[in-house]
PDB file of C-alpha atoms in Angstrom:
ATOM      1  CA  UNK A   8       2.196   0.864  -1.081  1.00 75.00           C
ATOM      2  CA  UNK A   9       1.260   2.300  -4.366  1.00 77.00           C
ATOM      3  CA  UNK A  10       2.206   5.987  -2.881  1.00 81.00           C
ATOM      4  CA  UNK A  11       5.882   4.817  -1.869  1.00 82.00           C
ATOM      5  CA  UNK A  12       6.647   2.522  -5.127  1.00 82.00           C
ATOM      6  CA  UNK A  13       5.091   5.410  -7.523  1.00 85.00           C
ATOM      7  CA  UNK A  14       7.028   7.975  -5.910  1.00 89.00           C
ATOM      8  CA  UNK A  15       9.375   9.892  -8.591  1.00 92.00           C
ATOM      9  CA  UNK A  16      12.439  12.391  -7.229  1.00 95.00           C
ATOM     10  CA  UNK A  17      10.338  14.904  -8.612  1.00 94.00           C
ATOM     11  CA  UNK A  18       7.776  14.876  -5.940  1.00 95.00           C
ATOM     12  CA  UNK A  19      10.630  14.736  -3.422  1.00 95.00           C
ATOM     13  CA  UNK A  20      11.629  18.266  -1.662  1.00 96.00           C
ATOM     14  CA  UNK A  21      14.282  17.416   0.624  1.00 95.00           C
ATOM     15  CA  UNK A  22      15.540  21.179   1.223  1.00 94.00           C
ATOM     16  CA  UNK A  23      12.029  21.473   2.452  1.00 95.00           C
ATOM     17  CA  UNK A  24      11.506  18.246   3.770  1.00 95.00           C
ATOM     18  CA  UNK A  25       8.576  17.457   2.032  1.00 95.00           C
ATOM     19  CA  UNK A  26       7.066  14.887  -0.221  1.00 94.00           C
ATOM     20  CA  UNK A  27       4.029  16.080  -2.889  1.00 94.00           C
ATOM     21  CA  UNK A  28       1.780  13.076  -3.903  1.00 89.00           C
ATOM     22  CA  UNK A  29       0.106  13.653  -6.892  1.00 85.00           C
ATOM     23  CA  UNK A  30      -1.851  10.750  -7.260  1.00 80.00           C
ATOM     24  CA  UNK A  31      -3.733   9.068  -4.049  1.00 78.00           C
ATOM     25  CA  UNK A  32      -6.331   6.345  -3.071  1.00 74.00           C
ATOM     26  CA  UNK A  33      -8.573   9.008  -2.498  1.00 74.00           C
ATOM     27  CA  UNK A  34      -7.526  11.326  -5.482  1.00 79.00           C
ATOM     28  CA  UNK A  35      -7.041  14.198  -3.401  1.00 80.00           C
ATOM     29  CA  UNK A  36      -3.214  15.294  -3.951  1.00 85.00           C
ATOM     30  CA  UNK A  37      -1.164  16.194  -0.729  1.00 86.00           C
ATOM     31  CA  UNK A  38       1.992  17.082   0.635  1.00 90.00           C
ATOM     32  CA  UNK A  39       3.931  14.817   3.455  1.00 89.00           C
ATOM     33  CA  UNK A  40       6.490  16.219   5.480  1.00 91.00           C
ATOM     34  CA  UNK A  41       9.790  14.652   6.128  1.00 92.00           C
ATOM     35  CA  UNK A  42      10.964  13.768   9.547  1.00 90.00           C
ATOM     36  CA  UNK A  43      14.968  14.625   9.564  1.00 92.00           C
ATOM     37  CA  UNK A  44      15.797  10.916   9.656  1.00 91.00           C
ATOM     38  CA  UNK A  45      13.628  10.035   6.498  1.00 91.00           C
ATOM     39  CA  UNK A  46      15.004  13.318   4.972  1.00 94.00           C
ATOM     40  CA  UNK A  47      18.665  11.634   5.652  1.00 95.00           C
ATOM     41  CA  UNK A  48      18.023   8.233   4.323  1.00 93.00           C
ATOM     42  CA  UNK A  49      16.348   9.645   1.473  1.00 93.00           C
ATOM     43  CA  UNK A  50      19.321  11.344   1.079  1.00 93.00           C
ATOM     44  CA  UNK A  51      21.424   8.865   0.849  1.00 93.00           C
ATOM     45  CA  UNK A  52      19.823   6.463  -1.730  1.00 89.00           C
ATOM     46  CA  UNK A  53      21.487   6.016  -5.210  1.00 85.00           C
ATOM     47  CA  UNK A  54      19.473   7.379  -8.117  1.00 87.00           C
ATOM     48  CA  UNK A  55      19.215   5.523 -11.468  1.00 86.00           C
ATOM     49  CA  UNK A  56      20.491   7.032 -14.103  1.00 86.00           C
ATOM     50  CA  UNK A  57      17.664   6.825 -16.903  1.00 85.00           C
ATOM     51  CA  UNK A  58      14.526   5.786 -13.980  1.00 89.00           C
ATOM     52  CA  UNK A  59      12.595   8.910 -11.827  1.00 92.00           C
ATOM     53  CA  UNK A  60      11.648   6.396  -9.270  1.00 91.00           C
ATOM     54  CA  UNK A  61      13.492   6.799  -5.524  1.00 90.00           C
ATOM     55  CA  UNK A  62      12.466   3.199  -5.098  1.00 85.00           C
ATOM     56  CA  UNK A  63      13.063   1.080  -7.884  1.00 83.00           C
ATOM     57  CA  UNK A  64      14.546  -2.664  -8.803  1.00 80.00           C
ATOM     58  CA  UNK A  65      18.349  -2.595  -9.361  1.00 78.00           C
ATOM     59  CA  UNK A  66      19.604  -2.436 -12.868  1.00 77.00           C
ATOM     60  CA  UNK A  67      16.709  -1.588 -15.167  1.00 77.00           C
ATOM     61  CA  UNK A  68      15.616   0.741 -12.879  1.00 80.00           C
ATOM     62  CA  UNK A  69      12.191  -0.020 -12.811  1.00 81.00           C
ATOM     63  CA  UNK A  70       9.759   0.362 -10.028  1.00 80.00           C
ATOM     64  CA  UNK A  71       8.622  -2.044  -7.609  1.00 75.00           C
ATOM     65  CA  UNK A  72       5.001  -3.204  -7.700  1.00 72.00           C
ATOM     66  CA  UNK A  73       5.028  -5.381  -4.433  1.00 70.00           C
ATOM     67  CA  UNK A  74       8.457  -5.729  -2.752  1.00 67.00           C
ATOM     68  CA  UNK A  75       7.652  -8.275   0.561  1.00 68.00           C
ATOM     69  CA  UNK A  76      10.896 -10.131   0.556  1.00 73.00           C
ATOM     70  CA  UNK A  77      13.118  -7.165   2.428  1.00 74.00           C
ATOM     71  CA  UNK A  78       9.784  -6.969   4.592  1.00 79.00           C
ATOM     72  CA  UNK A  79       9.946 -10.699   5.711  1.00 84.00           C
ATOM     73  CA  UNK A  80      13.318 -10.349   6.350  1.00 83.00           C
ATOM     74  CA  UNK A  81      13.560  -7.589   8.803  1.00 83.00           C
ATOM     75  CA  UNK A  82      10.352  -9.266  10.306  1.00 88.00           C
ATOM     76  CA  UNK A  83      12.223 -12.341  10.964  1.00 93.00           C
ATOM     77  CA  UNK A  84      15.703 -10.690  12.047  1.00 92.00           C
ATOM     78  CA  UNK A  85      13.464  -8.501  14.529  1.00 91.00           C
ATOM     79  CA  UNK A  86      11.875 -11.805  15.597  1.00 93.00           C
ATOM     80  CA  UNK A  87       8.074 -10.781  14.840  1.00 92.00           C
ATOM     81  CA  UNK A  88       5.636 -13.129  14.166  1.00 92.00           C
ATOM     82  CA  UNK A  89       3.762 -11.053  12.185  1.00 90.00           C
ATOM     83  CA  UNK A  90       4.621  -7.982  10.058  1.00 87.00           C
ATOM     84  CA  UNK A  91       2.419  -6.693   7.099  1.00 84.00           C
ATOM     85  CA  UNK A  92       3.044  -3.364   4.894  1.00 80.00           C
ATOM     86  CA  UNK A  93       0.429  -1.524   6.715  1.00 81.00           C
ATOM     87  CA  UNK A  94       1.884  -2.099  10.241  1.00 84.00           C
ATOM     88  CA  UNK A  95       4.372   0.716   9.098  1.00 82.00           C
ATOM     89  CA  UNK A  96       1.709   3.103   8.347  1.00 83.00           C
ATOM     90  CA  UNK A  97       0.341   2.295  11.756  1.00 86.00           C
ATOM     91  CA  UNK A  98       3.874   2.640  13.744  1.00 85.00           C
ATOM     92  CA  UNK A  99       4.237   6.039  11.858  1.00 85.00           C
ATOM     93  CA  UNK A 100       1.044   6.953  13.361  1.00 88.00           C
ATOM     94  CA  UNK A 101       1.188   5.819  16.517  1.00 87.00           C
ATOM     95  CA  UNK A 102       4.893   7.520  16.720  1.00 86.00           C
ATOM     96  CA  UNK A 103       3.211  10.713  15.285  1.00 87.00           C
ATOM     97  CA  UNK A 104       0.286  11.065  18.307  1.00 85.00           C
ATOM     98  CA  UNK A 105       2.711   9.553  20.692  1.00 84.00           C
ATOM     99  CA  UNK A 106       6.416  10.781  20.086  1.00 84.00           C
ATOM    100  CA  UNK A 107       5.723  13.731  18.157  1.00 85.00           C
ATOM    101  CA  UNK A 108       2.810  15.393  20.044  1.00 83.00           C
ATOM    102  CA  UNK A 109       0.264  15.830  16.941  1.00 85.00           C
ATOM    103  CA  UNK A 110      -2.997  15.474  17.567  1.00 86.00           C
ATOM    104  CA  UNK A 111      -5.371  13.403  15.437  1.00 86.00           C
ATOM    105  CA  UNK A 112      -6.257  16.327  12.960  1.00 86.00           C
ATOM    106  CA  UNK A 113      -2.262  16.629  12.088  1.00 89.00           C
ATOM    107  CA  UNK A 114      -2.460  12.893  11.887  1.00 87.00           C
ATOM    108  CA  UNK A 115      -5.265  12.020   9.920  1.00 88.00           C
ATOM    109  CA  UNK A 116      -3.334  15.087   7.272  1.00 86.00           C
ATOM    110  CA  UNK A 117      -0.525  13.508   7.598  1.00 86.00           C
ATOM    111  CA  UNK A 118      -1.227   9.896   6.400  1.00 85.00           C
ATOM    112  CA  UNK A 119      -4.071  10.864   4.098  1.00 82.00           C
ATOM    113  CA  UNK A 120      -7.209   9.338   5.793  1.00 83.00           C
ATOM    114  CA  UNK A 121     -10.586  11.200   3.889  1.00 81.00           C
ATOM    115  CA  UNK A 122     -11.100  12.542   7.339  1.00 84.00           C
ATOM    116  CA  UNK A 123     -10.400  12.811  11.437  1.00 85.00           C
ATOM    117  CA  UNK A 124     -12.725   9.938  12.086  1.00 86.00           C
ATOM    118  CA  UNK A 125     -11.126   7.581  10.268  1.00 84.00           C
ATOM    119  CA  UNK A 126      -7.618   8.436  12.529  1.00 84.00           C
ATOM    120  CA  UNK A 127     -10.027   8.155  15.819  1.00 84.00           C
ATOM    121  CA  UNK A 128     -11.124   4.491  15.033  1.00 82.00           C
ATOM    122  CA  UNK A 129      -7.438   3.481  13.778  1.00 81.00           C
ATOM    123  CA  UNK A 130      -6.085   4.813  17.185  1.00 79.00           C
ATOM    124  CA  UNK A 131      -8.165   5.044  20.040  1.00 75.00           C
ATOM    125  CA  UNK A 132      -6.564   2.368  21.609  1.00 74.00           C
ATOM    126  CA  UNK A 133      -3.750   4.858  22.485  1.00 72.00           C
ATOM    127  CA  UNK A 134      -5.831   6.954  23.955  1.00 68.00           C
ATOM    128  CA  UNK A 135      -7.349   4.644  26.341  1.00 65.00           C
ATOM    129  CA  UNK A 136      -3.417   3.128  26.952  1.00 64.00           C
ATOM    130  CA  UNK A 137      -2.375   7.655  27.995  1.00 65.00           C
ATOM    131  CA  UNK A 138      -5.849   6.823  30.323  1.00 60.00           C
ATOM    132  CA  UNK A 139      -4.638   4.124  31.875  1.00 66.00           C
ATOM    133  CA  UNK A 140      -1.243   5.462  32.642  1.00 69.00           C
ATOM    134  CA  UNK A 141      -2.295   8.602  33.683  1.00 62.00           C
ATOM    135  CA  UNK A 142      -5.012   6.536  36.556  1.00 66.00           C
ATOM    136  CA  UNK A 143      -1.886   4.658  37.490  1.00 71.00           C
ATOM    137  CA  UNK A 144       0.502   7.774  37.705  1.00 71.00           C
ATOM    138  CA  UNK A 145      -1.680   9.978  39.795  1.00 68.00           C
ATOM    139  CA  UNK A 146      -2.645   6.600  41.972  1.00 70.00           C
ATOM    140  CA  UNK A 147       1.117   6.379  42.772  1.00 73.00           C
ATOM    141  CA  UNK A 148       1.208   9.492  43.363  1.00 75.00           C
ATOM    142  CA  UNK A 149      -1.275   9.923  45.849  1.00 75.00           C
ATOM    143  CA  UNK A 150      -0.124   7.153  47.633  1.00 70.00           C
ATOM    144  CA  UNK A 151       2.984   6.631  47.298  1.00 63.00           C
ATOM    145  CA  UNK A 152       3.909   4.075  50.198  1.00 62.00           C
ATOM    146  CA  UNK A 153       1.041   1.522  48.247  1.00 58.00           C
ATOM    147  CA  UNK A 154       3.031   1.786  44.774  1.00 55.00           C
ATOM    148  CA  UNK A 155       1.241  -0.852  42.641  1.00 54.00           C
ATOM    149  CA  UNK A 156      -0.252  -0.729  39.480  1.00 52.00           C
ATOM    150  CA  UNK A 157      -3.861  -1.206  38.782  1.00 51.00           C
TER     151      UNK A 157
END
């Protein structure tokens, strides 16, 4: 949270498609690349005139130091029950393993964890989920009169 309201335009690369963090819970600067459709929103914000920030409260141009109530809104319009800050982080990390094909080194880089292990216990409940389907999938396949899953 303190990564997205801190960030300035000046850490934003969007020709490159990358975002440099300076300053991190862990202290350790890095660089986050930009997925095409985060590259286009970011895009597309308005910039204050006299404020760095890319997110920051209209008119004085200030930044944000907790911003829930757009959260709790798309929570309820999406109709969960429960939606915290963090379960973004999460989705981006599932999506990462999952619809992007990077493994849990590229991962852990990606969102900043101090190392790989830390990625393993936030998301080894994918891995047993690919397990599962993969028992099911070559179960059907096998026998495929006696589709049913296990």
């Amino acid at each position: 949270l303190g990564e997205q309201f801190g960030l300035t335009w000046d850490a934003v690369d969007l020709k490159a498609g990358m975002i440099y963090i300076a300053e991190t819970k862990s202290g350790r600067p890095r660089r986050v690349p930009l997925l095409d459709r985060s590259r286009t929103i970011l895009g597309t914000l308005p910039r204050h005139i006299a404020s760095p920030f890319v997110f920051h409260q209209p008119g004085a141009g200030k930044p944000y130091d907790r911003r829930t109530r757009p959260l709790e809104t798309a929570r309820k319009r999406a109709m969960i029950s429960v939606l915290q800050w963090h379960d973004l982080r999460r989705t981006c990390g599932c999506r990462l393993l999952q619809g992007h094909g990077l493994d849990l080194y590229e991962v852990s880089k990606w969102l900043g964890h101090s190392n790989v292990t830390v990625t393993q216990k936030s998301y080894a409940f994918l891995a047993a989920n690919q397990l599962l389907e993969k028992v099911q999938s070559e179960a059907a396949a096998q026998n495929p009169a006696h589709n049913t899953r296990i």
